[in-house]
Amino acid sequence: MAAADTLAFRGTFFHTPTYGQLEALRDAVVVVKDGRIARIAKAEEEAAVLRDFGLSEARRLKYKFTGTGTDVPLMDWLKKYTFPAECSFQDIEAARQRYALLVKRFLANGTTTAMYYGSLHLEPNTVLVDTIERLGQRAVVGKVNMDRHSPDNYVEATQDGLRDAEAFIQYTLGRKCSRIQPCITPRFIPTCTPELMKGLAELARKYGTHIQSHISECCGEVNCVREMHPEYASDAAVFEEMGLLTSRTVMAHGTLLSDDDIRHLASRGTAVSHCPLSNFFLGDAFFKVNHALSLGLKVGLGTDVAGGISPSMLSAQRMAVVNSRCLRAHKLAVSGGTTVTPEMEKDVITFKEALWLATVGGAQALDLADRVGTFEEGKEFDALLVDTTLGGTDGPFDVFPGEDDLERFEKFINLGDDRNLLEVYVQGVCVKRGDIFELEASVLHTKPQGEPSDEDRLLSAPTPAEPETDFLDLAHRADSSEGSPAPDGEAEPEAKRARR
Ligand code: GUN
């Protein structure tokens, strides 16, 4: 849904049109018409609020157990936590409640665009699409496919999987919601037969959809693929053969991609979603963002909840910076010296590069760079209204006299959280203001008084039974042989939105 009218926002707008460069559009007026930025001008030139800004791309479902399940490597984690959690989404009422909580949590954390892995069964994925539509987020959504090496009660026959994947695409396209696009989602190579992967690639071609999967994530997974597909040199080679590397493909992780793999993905226009926090828990290596970008790869940033423990893209940005510092520290340790050389510095990124990854990088990865990512005329208006003045016990950081807007913005990126987000805009529509999810509120105000909210229902609902799992012996063998992976206090002006 696009805003039907014209709005003007006055304030300071922060964005990163160029990697590593933060641009502040000070005292600017952004005029938004039908969800798009029609004009950006200096305030004095414009008879007409955003104080600060941010915008995000993220990924993920498994919200149910986010913040737990951090004790085992990937292949065990899938078996112990992920598959049972996803399977329980067959309970449609539970799916409805959990997805409402998930999408709200992302919006509350300022994620205006998300890439979602749903679950195996068709219907819960349609619930996810409905929920995103209802709450006003922008998203790319996939029904997960897996037809082998999966638990007996959480697996599909190849032809059923292809049928349901197509039905999901048709359902999503049928919503005719310009914010939501369907995605082909072979979970990862170990759980997908070549027949399934080729059939899914064919569907992606037929409907021009996005594709998402996991690539070269950790030793257990990579060794499993080598054992299953000795004829291919790497995960990338398998995906290439299956026809799944396209300019609309986003592969998660990629920590163990070789340079040849990266060049190959880049030549196909395929992107990697860098999920630093998840990589710390489930991966065995660090993703080298600057190196991958230098080889021409598109890179966005992801939370990967529940692989990563935080649903916040602010946290993902901080972790991307920490990840890069770890690379430098590792090189220094290997050198045995005390001199940080320019070569060691190459991998280091700052909050500015991290913000670019979360905005422009994500938009490029999702083939949305002509629509979102920066404040430019012609692009759609996705933005966050940030309050940097909540000090003391009201907010996550303090500002002191003399700190300028750049310092306050950096504090927000490094220390801020959902408390700082006053309003969240997607396609020119305010989808969250304070504690209120605006689109839901506009529907709910017609609801009979006293009807329970999704949260109320979730808290009172019994937990759906979870399935017994029996998963991937081959992968488990490979995995266990590897071991674990390793302003100055002065009040800001009141936000004013001038309607025209
Ligand atoms: N590999 C296969 N499935 C998954 C998943 O759900 N999360 C992560 N991080 N890796 C995977």
mmCIF file of C-alpha atoms in Angstrom, residues 45 64 79-80 115 133 161 173 225 284 288 338 366 380 390-391 400 412 429 438 454 474:
data_model
loop_
_atom_site.group_PDB
_atom_site.id
_atom_site.type_symbol
_atom_site.label_atom_id
_atom_site.label_comp_id
_atom_site.label_asym_id
_atom_site.label_seq_id
_atom_site.Cartn_x
_atom_site.Cartn_y
_atom_site.Cartn_z
ATOM 1 C CA GLU A 45 14.024 26.931 -0.445
ATOM 2 C CA LYS A 64 10.366 -18.679 18.252
ATOM 3 C CA LYS A 79 18.047 -30.992 14.107
ATOM 4 C CA LYS A 80 17.670 -29.949 17.720
ATOM 5 C CA MET A 115 14.108 -11.349 3.484
ATOM 6 C CA GLU A 133 1.005 -7.120 4.170
ATOM 7 C CA GLY A 161 7.548 -29.406 -2.972
ATOM 8 C CA LEU A 173 1.874 -12.490 -6.613
ATOM 9 C CA VAL A 225 28.240 -31.404 0.401
ATOM 10 C CA ASP A 284 33.778 -21.647 11.314
ATOM 11 C CA LYS A 288 35.778 -10.822 4.546
ATOM 12 C CA THR A 338 53.163 -5.729 17.237
ATOM 13 C CA LEU A 366 17.511 -7.738 -3.212
ATOM 14 C CA GLU A 380 10.424 5.119 -2.340
ATOM 15 C CA LEU A 390 16.505 9.994 25.430
ATOM 16 C CA GLY A 391 19.185 10.070 28.071
ATOM 17 C CA PHE A 400 26.527 15.846 26.021
ATOM 18 C CA PHE A 412 22.736 5.882 17.745
ATOM 19 C CA VAL A 429 3.453 5.127 5.103
ATOM 20 C CA GLU A 438 -0.448 2.027 12.577
ATOM 21 C CA ASP A 454 -2.081 -11.503 19.003
ATOM 22 C CA LEU A 474 25.489 -38.229 6.559
#
